[in-house]
mmCIF file of C-alpha atoms in Angstrom:
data_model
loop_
_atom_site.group_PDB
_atom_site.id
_atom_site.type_symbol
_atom_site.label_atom_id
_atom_site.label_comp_id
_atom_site.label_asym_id
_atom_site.label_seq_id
_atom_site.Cartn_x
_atom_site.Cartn_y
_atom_site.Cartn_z
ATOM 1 C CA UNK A 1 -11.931 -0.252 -4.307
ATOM 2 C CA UNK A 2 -10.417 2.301 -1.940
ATOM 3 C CA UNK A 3 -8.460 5.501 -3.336
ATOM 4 C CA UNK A 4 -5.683 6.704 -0.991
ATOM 5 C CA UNK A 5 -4.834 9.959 -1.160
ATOM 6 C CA UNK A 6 -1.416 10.998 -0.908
ATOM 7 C CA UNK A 7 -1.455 13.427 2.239
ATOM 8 C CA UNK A 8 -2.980 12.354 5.665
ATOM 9 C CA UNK A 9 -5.336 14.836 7.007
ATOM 10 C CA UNK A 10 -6.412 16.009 10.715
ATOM 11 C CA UNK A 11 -9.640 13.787 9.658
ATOM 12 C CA UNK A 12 -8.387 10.093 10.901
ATOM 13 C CA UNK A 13 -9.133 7.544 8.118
ATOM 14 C CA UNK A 14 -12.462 9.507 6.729
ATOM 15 C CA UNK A 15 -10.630 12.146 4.807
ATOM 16 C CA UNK A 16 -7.620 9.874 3.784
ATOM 17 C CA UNK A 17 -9.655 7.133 2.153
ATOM 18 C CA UNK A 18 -12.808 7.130 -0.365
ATOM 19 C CA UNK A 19 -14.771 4.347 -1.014
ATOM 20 C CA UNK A 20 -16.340 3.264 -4.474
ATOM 21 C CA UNK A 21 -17.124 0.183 -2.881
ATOM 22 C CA UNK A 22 -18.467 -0.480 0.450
ATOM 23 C CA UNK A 23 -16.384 -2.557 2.504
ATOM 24 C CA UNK A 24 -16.531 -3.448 6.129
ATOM 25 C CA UNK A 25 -12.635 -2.994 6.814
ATOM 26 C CA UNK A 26 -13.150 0.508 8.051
ATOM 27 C CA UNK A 27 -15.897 -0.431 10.156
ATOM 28 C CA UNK A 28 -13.496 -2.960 11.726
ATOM 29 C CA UNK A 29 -11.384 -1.029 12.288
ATOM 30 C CA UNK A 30 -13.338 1.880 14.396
ATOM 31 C CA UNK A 31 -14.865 -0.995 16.470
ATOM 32 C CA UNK A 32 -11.780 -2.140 17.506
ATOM 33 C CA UNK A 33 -10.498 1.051 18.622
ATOM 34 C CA UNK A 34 -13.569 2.128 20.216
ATOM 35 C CA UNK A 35 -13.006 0.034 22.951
ATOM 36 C CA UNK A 36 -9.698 0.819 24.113
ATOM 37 C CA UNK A 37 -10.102 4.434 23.638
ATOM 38 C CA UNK A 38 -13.353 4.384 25.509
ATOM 39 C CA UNK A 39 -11.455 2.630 28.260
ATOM 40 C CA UNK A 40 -9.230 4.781 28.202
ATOM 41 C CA UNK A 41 -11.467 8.312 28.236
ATOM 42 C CA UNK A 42 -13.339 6.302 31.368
ATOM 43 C CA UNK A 43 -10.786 5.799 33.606
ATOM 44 C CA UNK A 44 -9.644 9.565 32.653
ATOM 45 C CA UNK A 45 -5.961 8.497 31.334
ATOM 46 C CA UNK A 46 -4.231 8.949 28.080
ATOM 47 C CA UNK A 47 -4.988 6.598 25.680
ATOM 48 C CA UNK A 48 -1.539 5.024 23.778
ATOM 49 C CA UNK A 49 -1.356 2.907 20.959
ATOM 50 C CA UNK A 50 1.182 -0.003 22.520
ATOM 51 C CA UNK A 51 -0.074 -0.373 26.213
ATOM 52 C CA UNK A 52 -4.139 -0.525 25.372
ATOM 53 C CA UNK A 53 -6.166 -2.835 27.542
ATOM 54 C CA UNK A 54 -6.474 -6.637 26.572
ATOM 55 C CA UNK A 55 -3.086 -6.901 25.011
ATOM 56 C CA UNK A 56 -3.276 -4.763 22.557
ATOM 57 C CA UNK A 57 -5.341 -7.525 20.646
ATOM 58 C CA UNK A 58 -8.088 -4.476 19.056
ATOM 59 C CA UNK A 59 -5.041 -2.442 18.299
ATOM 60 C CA UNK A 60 -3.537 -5.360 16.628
ATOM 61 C CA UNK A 61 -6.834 -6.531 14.699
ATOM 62 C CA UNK A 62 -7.008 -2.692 13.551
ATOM 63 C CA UNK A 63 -3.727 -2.867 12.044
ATOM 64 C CA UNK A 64 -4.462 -6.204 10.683
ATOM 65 C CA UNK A 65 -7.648 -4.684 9.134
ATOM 66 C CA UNK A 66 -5.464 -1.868 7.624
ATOM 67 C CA UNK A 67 -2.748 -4.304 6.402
ATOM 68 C CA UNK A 68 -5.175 -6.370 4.586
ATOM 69 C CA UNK A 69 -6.914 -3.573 2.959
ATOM 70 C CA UNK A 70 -3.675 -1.445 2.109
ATOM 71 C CA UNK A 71 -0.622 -2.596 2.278
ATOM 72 C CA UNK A 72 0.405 -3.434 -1.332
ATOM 73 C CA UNK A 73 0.702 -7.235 -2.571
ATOM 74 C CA UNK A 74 4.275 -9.035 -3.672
ATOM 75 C CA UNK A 75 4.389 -8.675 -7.153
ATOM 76 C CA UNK A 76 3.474 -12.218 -9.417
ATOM 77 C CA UNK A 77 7.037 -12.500 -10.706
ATOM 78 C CA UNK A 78 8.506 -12.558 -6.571
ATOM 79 C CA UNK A 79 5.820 -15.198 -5.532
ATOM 80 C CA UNK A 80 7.602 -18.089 -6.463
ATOM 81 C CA UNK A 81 10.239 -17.098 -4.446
ATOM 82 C CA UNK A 82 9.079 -16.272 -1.133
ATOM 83 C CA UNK A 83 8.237 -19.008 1.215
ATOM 84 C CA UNK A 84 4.678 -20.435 1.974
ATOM 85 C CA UNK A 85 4.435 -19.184 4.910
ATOM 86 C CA UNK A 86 5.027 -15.615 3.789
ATOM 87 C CA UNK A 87 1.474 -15.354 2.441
ATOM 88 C CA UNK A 88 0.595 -14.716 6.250
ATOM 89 C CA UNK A 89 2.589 -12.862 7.675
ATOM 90 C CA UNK A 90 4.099 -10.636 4.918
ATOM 91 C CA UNK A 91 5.855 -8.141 7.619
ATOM 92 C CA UNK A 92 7.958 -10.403 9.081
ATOM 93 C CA UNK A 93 9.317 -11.343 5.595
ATOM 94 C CA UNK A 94 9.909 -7.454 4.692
ATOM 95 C CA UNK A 95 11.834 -6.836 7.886
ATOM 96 C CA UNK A 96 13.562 -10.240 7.591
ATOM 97 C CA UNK A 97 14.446 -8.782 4.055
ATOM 98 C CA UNK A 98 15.272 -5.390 5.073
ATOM 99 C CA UNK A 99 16.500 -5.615 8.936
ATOM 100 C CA UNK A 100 18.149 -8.614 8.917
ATOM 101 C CA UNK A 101 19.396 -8.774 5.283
ATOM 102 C CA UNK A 102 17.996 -11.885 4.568
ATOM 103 C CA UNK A 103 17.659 -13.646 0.512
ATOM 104 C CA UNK A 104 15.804 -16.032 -1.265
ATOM 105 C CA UNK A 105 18.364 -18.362 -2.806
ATOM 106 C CA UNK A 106 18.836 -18.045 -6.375
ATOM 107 C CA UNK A 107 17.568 -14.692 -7.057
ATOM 108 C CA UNK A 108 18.576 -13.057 -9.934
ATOM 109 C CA UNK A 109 19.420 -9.254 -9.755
ATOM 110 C CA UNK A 110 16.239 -8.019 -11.306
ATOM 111 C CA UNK A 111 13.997 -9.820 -8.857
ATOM 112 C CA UNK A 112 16.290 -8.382 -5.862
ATOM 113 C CA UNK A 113 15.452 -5.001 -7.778
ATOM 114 C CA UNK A 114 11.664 -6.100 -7.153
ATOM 115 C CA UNK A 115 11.991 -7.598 -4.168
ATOM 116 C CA UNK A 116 13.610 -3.996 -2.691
ATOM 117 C CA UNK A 117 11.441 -1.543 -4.117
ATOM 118 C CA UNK A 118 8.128 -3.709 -2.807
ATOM 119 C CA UNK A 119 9.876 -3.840 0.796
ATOM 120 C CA UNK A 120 10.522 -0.427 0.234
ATOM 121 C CA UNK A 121 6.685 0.395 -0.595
ATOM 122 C CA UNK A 122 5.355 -2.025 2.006
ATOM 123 C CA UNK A 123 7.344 -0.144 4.786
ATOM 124 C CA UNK A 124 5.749 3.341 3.617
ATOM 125 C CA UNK A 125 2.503 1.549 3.760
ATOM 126 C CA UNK A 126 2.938 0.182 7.361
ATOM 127 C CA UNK A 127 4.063 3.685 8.359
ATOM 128 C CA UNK A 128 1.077 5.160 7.059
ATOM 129 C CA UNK A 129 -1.310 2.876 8.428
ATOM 130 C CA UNK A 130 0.735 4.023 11.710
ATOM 131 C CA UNK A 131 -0.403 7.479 11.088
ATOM 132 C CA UNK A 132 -4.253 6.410 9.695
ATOM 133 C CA UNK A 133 -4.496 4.784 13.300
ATOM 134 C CA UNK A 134 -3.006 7.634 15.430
ATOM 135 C CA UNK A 135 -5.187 10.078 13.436
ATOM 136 C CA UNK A 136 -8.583 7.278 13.445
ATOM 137 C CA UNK A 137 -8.093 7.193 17.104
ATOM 138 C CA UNK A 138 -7.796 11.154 17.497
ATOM 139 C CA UNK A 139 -10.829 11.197 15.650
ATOM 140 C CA UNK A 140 -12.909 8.517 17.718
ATOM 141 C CA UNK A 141 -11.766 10.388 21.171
ATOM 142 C CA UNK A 142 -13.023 13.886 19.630
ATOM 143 C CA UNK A 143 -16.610 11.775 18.703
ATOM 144 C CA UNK A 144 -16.848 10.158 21.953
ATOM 145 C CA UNK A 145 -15.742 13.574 24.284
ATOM 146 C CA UNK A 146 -18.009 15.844 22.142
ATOM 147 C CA UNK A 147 -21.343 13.832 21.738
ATOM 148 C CA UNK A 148 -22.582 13.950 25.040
ATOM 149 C CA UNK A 149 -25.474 10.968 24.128
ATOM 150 C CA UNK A 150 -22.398 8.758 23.095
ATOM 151 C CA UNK A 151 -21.382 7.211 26.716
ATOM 152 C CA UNK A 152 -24.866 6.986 27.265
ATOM 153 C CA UNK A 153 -26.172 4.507 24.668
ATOM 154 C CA UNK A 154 -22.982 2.850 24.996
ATOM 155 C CA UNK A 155 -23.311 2.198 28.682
ATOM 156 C CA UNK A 156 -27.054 1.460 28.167
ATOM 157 C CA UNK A 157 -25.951 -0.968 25.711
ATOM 158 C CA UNK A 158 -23.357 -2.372 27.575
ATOM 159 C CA UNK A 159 -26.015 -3.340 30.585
ATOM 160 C CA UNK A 160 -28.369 -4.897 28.158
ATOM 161 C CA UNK A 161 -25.861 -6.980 26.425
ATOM 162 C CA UNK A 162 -24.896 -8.283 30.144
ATOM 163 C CA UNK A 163 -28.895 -9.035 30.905
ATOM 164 C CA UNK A 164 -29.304 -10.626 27.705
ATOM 165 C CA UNK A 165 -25.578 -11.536 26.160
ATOM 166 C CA UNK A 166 -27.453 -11.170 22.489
ATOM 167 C CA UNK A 167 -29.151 -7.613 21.044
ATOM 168 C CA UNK A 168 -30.996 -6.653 17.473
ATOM 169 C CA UNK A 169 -30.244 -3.510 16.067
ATOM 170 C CA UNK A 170 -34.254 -2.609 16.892
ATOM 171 C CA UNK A 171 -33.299 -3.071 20.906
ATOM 172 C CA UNK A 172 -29.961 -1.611 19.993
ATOM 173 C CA UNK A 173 -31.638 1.536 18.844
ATOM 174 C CA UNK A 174 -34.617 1.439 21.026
ATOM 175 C CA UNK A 175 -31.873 1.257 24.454
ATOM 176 C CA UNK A 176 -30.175 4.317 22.665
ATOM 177 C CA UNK A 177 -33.273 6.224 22.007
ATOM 178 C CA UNK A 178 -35.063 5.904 25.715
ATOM 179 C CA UNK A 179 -31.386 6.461 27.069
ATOM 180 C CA UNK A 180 -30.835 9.844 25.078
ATOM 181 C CA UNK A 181 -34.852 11.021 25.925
#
């Protein structure tokens, strides 16, 4: 269970969500920034959200991993109406719906009532996870410029995984702690 709260913060995703639960969606998400943005701080440019390396495809699991963890779910009485496909890719149906003005056929006026207001809450939710990114990846480039021991282990890591292509967390933490002696 994770408990928005209703105000972002200068915090990235830390001070905007608390969990009662442990999940791993948050974890997901910081290791799929932490590449591009490290890429980014090592070849000394600015790191933006729609040209990182690869594609974008970290970016785009990120937001996945937000989506899937925030964005709110069609309501019971709508699912019968949207198509199959929509269980996917719920985005494209909400701008289909709200963009291009597209309807199910046969829906009464309540259930266009429905339909509305849960585009209109899934497009706050996509903007926010907009923001939660921005702010998680302000956050990761403040971690990785101010801990010194950071590119370190990472590079020492990065040089063992290419020896061996497989690490434990004991040589994991062993490489970090003979890197930062």
């Amino acid at each position: 269970m994770v408990e928005i709260l209703d105000e972002p913060t200068e915090d990235g995703a830390i001070g905007l969500c608390y969990h009662y639960k442990p999940g791993d969606w948050l974890d997901t998400v910081r290791i799929c920034l932490a590449g591009p943005v490290m890429d980014a701080l090592k070849s000394r440019r600015p790191f933006y959200l729609n040209d990182a390396p690869g594609g974008g495809s970290d970016i785009d699991q990120a937001w996945q991993a937000y989506v899937s963890a925030l964005a709110p779910r069609p309501p019971v009485a709508l699912q019968e109406w949207l198509p199959a496909e929509a269980g996917a890719d719920l985005t494209s149906l909400v701008d289909a719906y709200t963009i291009e003005g597209w309807r199910p056929e046969g829906l009464s006026g309540q259930l266009k009532r429905k339909m509305t207001l849960f585009c209109n809450k899934y497009e706050d939710a996509l903007e926010f996870i907009h923001v939660l990114i921005g702010q998680e990846t302000t956050s990761l480039i403040r971690f990785m410029n101010e801990t010194p021991a950071f590119m370190t282990c990472v590079t020492v890591v990065a040089d063992q995984l290419l020896e061996k292509s497989r690490l434990t967390s004991t040589e994991i933490y062993e490489a970090c702690r003979l890197a930062t002696a």
